[in-house]
CSV table of C-alpha atoms in Angstrom, one decimal:
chain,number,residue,atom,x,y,z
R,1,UNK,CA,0.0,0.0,0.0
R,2,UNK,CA,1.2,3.2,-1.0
R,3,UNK,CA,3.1,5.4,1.4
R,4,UNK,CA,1.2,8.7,0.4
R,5,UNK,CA,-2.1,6.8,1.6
R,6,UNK,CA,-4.1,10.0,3.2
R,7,UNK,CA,-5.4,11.9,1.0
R,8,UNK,CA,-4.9,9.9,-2.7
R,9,UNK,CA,-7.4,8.0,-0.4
R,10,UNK,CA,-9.9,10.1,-0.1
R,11,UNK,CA,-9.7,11.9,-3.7
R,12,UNK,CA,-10.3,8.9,-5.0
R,13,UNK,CA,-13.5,7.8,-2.9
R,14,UNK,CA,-14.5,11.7,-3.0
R,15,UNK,CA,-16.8,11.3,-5.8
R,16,UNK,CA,-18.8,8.4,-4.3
R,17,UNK,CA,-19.4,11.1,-1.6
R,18,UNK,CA,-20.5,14.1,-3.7
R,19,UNK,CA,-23.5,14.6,-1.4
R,20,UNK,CA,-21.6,13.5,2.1
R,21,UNK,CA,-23.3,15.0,5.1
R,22,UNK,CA,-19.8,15.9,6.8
R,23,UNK,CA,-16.4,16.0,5.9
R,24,UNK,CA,-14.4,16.7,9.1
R,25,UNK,CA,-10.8,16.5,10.3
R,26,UNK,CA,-9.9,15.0,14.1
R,27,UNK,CA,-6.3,14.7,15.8
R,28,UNK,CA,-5.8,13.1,18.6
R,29,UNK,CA,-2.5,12.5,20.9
R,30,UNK,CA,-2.6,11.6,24.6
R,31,UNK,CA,1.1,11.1,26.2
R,32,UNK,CA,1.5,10.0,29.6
R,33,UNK,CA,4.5,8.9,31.7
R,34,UNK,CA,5.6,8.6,35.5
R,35,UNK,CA,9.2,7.8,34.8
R,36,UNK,CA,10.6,11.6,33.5
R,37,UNK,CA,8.8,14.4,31.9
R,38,UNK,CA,7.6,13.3,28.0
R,39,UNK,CA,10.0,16.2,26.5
R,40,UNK,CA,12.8,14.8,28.5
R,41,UNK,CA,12.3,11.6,27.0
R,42,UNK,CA,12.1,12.2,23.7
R,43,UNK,CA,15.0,14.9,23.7
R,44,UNK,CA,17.0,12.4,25.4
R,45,UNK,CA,17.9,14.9,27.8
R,46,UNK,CA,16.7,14.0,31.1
R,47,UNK,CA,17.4,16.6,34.3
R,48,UNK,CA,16.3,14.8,36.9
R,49,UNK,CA,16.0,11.1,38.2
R,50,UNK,CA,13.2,8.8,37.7
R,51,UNK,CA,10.1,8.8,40.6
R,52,UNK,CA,10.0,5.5,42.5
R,53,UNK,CA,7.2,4.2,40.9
R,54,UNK,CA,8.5,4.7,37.6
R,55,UNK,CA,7.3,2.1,35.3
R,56,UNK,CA,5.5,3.1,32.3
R,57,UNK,CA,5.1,5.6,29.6
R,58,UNK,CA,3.2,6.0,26.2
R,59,UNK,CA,2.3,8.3,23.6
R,60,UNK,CA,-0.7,7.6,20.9
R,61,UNK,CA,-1.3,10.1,18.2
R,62,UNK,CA,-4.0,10.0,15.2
R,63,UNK,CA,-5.0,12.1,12.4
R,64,UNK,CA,-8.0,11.4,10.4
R,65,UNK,CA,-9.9,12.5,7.3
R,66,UNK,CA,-13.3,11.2,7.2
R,67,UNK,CA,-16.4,11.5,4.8
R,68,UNK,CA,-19.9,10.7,6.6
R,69,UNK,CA,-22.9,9.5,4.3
R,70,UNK,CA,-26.1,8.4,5.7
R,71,UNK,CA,-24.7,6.5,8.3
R,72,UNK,CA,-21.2,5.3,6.3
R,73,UNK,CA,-17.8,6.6,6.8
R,74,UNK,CA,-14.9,6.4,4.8
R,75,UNK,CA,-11.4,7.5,6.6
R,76,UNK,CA,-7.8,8.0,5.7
R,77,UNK,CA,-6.1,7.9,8.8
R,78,UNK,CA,-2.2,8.2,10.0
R,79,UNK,CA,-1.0,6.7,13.6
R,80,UNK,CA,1.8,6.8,15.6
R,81,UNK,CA,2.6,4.8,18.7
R,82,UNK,CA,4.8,4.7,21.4
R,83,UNK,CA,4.9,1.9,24.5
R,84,UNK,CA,7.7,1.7,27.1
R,85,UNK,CA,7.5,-0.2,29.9
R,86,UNK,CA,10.1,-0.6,32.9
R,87,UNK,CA,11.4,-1.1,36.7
R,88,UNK,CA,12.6,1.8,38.6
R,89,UNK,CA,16.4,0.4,38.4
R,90,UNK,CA,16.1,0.4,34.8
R,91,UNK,CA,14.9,4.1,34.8
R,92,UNK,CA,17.4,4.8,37.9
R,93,UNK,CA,20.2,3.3,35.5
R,94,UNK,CA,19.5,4.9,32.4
R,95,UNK,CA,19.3,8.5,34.1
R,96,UNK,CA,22.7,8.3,36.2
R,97,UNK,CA,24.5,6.7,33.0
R,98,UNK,CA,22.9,9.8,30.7
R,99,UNK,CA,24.7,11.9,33.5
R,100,UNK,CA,27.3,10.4,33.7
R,101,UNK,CA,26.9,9.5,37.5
R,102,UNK,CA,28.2,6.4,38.6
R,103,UNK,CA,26.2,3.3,38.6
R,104,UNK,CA,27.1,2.5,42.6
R,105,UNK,CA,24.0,3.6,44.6
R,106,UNK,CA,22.7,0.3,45.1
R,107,UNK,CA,23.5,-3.1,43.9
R,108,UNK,CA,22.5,-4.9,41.7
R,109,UNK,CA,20.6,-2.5,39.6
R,110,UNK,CA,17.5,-5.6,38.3
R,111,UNK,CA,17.4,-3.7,34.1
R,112,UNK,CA,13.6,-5.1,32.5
R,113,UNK,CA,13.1,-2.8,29.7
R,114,UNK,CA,10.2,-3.2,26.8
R,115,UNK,CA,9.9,-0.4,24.0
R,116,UNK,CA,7.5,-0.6,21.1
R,117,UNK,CA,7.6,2.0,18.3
R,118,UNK,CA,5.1,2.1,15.5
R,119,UNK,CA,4.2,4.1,12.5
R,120,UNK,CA,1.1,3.2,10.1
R,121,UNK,CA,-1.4,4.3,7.8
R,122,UNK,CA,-4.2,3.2,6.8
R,123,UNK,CA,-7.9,3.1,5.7
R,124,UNK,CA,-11.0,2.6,7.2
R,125,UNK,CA,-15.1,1.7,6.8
R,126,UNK,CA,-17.6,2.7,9.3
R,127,UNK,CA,-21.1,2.5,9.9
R,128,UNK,CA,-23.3,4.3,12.5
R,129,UNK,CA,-27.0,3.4,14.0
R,130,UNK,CA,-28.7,6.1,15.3
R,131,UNK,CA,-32.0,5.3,17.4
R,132,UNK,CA,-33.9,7.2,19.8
R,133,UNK,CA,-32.3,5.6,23.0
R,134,UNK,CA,-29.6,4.7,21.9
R,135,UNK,CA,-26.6,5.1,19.2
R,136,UNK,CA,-24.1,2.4,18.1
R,137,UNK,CA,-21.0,2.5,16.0
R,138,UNK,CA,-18.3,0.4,14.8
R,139,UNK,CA,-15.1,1.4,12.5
R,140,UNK,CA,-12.4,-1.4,10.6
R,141,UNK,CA,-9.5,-0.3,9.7
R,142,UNK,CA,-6.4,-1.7,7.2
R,143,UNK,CA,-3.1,-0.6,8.4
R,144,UNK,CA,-0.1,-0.5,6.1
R,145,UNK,CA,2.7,0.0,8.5
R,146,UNK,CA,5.8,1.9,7.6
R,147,UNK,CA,8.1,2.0,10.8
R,148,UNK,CA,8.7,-0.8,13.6
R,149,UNK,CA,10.3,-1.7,16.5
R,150,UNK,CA,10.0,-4.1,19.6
R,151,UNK,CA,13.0,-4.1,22.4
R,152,UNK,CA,13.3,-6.4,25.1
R,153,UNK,CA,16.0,-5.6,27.4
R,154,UNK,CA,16.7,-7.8,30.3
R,155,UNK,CA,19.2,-8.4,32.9
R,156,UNK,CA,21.5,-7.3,35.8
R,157,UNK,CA,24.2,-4.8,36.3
R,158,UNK,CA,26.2,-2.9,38.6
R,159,UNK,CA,28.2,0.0,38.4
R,160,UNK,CA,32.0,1.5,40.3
R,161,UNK,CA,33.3,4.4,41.1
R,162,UNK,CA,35.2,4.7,37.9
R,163,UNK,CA,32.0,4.8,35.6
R,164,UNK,CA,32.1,0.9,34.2
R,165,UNK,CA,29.1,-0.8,34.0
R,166,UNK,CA,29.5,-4.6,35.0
R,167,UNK,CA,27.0,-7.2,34.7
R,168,UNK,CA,24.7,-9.6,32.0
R,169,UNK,CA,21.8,-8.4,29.4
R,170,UNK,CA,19.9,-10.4,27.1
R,171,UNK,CA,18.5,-8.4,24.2
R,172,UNK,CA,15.5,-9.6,22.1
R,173,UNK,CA,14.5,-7.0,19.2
R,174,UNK,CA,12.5,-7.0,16.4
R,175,UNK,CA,13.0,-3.8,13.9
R,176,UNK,CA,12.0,-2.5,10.3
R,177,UNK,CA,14.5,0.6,10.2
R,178,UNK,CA,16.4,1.9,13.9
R,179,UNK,CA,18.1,-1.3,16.2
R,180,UNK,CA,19.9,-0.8,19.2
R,181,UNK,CA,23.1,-2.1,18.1
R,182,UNK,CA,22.8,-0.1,14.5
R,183,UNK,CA,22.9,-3.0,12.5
R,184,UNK,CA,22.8,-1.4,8.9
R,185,UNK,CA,20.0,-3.0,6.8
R,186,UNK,CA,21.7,-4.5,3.0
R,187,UNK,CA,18.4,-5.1,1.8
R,188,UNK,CA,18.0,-8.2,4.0
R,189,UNK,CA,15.0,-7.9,5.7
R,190,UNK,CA,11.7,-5.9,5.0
R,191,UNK,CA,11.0,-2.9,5.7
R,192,UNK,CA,7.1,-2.7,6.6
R,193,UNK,CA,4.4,-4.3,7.5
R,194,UNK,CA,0.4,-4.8,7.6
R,195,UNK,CA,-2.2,-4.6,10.0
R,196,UNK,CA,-6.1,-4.3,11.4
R,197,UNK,CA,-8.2,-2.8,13.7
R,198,UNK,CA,-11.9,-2.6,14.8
R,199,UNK,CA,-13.4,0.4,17.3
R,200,UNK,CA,-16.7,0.6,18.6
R,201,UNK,CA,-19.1,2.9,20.6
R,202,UNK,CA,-21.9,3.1,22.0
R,203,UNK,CA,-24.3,5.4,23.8
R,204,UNK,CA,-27.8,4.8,26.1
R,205,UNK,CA,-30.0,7.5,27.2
R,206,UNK,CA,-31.0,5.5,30.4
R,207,UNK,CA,-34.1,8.7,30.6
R,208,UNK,CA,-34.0,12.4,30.4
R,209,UNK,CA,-31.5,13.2,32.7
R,210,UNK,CA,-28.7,10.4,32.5
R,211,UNK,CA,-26.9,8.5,29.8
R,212,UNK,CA,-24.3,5.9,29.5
R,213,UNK,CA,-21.6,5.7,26.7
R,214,UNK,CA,-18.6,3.2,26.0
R,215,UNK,CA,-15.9,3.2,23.6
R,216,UNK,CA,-13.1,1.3,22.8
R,217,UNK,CA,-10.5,1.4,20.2
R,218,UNK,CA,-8.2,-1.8,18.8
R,219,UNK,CA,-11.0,-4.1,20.3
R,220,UNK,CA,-9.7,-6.3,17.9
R,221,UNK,CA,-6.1,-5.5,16.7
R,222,UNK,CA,-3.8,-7.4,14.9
R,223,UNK,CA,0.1,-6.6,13.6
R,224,UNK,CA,2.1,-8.7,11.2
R,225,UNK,CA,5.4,-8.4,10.0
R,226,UNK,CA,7.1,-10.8,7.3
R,227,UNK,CA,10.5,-11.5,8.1
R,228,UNK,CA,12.0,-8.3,9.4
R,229,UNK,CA,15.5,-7.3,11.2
R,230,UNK,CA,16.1,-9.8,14.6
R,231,UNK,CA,18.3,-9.4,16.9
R,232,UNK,CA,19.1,-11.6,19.9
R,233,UNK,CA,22.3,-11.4,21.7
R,234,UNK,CA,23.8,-11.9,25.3
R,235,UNK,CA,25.9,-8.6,26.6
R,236,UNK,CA,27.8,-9.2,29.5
R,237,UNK,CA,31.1,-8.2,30.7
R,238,UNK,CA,33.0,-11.7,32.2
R,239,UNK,CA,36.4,-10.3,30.1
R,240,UNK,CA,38.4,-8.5,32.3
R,241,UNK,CA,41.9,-7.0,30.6
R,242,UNK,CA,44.7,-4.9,32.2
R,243,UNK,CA,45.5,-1.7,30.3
R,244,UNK,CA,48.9,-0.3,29.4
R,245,UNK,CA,48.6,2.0,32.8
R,246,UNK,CA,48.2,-1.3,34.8
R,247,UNK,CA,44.6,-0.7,35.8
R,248,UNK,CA,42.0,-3.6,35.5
R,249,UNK,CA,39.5,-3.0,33.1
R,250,UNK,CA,36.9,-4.8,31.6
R,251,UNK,CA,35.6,-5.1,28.1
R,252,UNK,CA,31.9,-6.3,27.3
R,253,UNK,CA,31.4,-9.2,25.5
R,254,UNK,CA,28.5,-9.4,22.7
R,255,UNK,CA,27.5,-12.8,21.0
R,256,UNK,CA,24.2,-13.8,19.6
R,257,UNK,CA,22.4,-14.0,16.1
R,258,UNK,CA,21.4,-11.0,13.7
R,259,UNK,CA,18.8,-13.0,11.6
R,260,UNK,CA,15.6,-12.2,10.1
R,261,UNK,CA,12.2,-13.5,11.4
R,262,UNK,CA,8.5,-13.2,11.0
R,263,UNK,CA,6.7,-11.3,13.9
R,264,UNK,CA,2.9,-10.7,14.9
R,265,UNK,CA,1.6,-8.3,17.9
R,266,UNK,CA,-1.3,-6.5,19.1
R,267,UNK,CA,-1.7,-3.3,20.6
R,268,UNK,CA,-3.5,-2.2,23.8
R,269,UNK,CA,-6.8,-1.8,23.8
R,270,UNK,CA,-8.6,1.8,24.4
R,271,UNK,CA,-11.4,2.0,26.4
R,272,UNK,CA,-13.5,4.7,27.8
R,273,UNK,CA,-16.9,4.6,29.9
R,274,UNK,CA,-18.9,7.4,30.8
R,275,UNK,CA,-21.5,8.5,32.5
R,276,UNK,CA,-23.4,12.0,32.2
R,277,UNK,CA,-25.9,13.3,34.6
R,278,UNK,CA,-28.3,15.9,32.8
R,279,UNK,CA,-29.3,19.0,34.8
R,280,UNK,CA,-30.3,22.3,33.1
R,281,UNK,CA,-27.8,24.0,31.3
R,282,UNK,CA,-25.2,21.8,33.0
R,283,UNK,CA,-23.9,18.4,32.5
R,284,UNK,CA,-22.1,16.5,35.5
R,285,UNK,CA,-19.2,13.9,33.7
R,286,UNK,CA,-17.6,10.3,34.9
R,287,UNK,CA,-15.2,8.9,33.1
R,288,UNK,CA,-13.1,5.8,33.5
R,289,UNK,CA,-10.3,5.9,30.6
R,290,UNK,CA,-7.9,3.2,30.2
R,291,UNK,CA,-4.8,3.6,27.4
R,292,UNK,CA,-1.5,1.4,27.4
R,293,UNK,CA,-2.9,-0.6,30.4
R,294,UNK,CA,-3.0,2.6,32.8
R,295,UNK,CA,-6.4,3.7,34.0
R,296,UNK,CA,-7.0,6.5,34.2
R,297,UNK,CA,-10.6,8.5,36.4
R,298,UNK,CA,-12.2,12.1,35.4
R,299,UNK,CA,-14.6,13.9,37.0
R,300,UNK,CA,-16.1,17.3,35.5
R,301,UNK,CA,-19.0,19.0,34.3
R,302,UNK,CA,-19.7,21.0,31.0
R,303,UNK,CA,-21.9,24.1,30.4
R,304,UNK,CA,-24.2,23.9,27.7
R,305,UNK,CA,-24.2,27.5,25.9
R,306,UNK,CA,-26.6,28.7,22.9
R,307,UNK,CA,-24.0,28.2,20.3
R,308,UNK,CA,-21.0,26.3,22.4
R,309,UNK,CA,-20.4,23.6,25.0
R,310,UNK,CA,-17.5,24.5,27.5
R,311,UNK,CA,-16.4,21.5,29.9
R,312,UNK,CA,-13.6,20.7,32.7
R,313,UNK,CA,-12.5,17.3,34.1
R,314,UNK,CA,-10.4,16.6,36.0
R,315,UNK,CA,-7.8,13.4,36.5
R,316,UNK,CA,-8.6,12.6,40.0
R,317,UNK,CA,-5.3,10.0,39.9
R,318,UNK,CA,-2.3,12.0,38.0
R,319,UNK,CA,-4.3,15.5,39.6
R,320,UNK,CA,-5.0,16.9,35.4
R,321,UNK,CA,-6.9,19.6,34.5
R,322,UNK,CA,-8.6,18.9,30.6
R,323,UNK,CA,-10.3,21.8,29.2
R,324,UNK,CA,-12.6,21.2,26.0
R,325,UNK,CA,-14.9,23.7,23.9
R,326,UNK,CA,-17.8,21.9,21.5
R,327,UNK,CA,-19.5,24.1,18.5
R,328,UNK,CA,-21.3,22.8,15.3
R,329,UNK,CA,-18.2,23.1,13.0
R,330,UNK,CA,-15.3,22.7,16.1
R,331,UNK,CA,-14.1,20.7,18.9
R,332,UNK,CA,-10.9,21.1,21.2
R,333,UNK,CA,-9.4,19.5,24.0
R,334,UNK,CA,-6.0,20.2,25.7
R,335,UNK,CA,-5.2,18.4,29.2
R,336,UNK,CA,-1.8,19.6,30.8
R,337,UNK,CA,-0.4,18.5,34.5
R,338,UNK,CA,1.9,21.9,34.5
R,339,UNK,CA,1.9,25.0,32.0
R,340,UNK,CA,6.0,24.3,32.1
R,341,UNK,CA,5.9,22.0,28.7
R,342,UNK,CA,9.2,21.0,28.9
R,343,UNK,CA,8.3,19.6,32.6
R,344,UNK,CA,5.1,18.2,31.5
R,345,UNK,CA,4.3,14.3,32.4
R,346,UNK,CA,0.7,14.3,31.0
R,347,UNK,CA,-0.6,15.5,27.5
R,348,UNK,CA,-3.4,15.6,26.4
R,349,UNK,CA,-5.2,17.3,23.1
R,350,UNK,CA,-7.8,17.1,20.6
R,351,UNK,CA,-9.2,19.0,17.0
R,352,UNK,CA,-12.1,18.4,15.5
R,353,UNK,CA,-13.2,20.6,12.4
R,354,UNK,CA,-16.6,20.0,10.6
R,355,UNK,CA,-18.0,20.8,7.3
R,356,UNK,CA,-21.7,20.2,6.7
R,357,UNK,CA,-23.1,19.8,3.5
């Protein structure tokens, strides 16, 4: 599938859509993390050390173009994905040797280390009920994917006073483009790979004054991958060595296989529940949201204006403030923990543009 898949996409299916109801736009991109601020991570630049319960951190991004017909949609959409889980030591580890500090504060340091990095575009087919107590739809998607990687990084270490890190790792990776060990790609392995999705939602007015909704994204998910880059080697540093100054060094030692080899995984589901109790001009929100395995619990309420819908939750858990304003043609949404960016652990935000025909 073609790597320009937006909007050749959509021209192409336009005139099946000549009287579509809506054409609209929506991004979406939710980062969260408890091991260093999300800038810090991706600049590679951390300034502080890890919390104690530092274990986790994603970041989910989506842009769609979508045509709505009568119930059907057609959508070109573009993802990106980020999944890292980890122990404290591992995050403890990675932020003194960044800093050059020495790995000695406690021994051994127990390293457990899973990233997952994916790119894909794709297409999609909807189809939406609408009833007068309730509403139901569902969304499948083809994914063409053009960027992959999977790490597993496992082991023990321990660090001295001169900056060395001792110990044994095992490293498991599976890669389309960037490896740890920078293995350069000869035209050995492929380079992309294919994939689905489904999403549903649905919503129940329970009476006048209270209603029930549920969504979930990559209900059922599905990523395969056709002999790709492999990697799976043992680091360790058993060889010790006296320089020409006499001191006792040691080298590390690297042996294992760089092969090629199928792979297949699925990614997290998305799920969201609310509940919304109706009173005048003002709605009172719940939400239970759950992304990357973390859950996630809002409260809030939203004022119901002639022409606009203003709202505030609040993320009871990581203590968030998310803003959101709802017209005919436009909806935003920006959640921050701190107005300091660069020192921000939670981000949140959301566009929605409209065009009615």
């Amino acid at each position: 599938m073609s790597k320009y898949i937006i909007f050749p996409y959509v021209g192409l299916f336009l005139p099946l859509f000549s009287n579509a109801s809506t054409l609209s736009t929506n991004f979406f991109s939710h980062s969260h993390s408890n091991i260093a601020p999300i800038k810090q991570i991706i600049d590679d630049g951390w300034l502080e050390p890890p919390s104690p319960d530092a274990d986790i951190g994603f970041s989910q991004s989506l842009l769609e173009v979508k045509l709505d017909y009568n119930g059907y949609s057609l959508s070109s959409l573009n993802r990106l994905d980020y999944f890292l889980t980890a122990n404290y030591d591992t995050a403890l580890a990675y932020y003194q040797n960044s800093r050059d500090i020495p790995l000695n504060s406690h021994k051994p340091y127990s390293i457990s280390l899973n990233f997952h990095e994916q790119k894909s575009r794709g297409i999609a087919f909807g189809y939406a009920i609408d009833r007068q107590a309730w509403q139901a739809s569902f969304q499948l998607s083809y994914w063409d994917v053009v960027k992959f990687r999977n790490s597993n990084l496992n082991g023990n270490i321990t660090g001295n006073n001169t900056n060395e890190i001792l110990g044994e790792l095992t490293l498991d990776e599976n890669y389309t483009h960037k490896n740890f060990l920078k293995r350069p790609n000869e035209r050995s392995w492929n380079t992309s790979g294919y994939g689905y999705s489904a999403n549903i939602a649905f919503e129940y007015i329970a009476s006048d004054t209270f209603t029930l909704s549920l969504k979930a994204n990559d209900l059922f998910n599905r990523f395969k991958y056709k002999m790709i880059g492999n990697t799976q080697a043992e680091i360790n540093t058993k060889g010790s060595f006296v320089d020409n100054e006499g001191f006792s060094s040691f080298r590390p030692l690297l042996s294992g296989i760089e092969s090629e080899k199928s792979f297949s995984k699925a990614l997290p589901i998305s799920l969201n529940f609310g509940a919304k109790y109706i009173a005048s001009n003002i709605d009172y929100l719940f939400d239970f949201y759950r992304r990357a395995n973390t859950s996630f619990y809002l409260v809030g309420a939203q004022y119901r204006a002639k022409h606009a819908t203003i709202g505030i939750k609040y993320d009871i858990q990581n203590q968030v403030p998310e803003l959101s304003l709802s017209t005919q043609w436009l909806n935003l949404l920006i959640a921050l923990d701190t107005l300091d960016f660069k020192n921000a652990y939670n981000i949140k935000l959301g566009l929605n543009l409209n065009l009615h025909f």
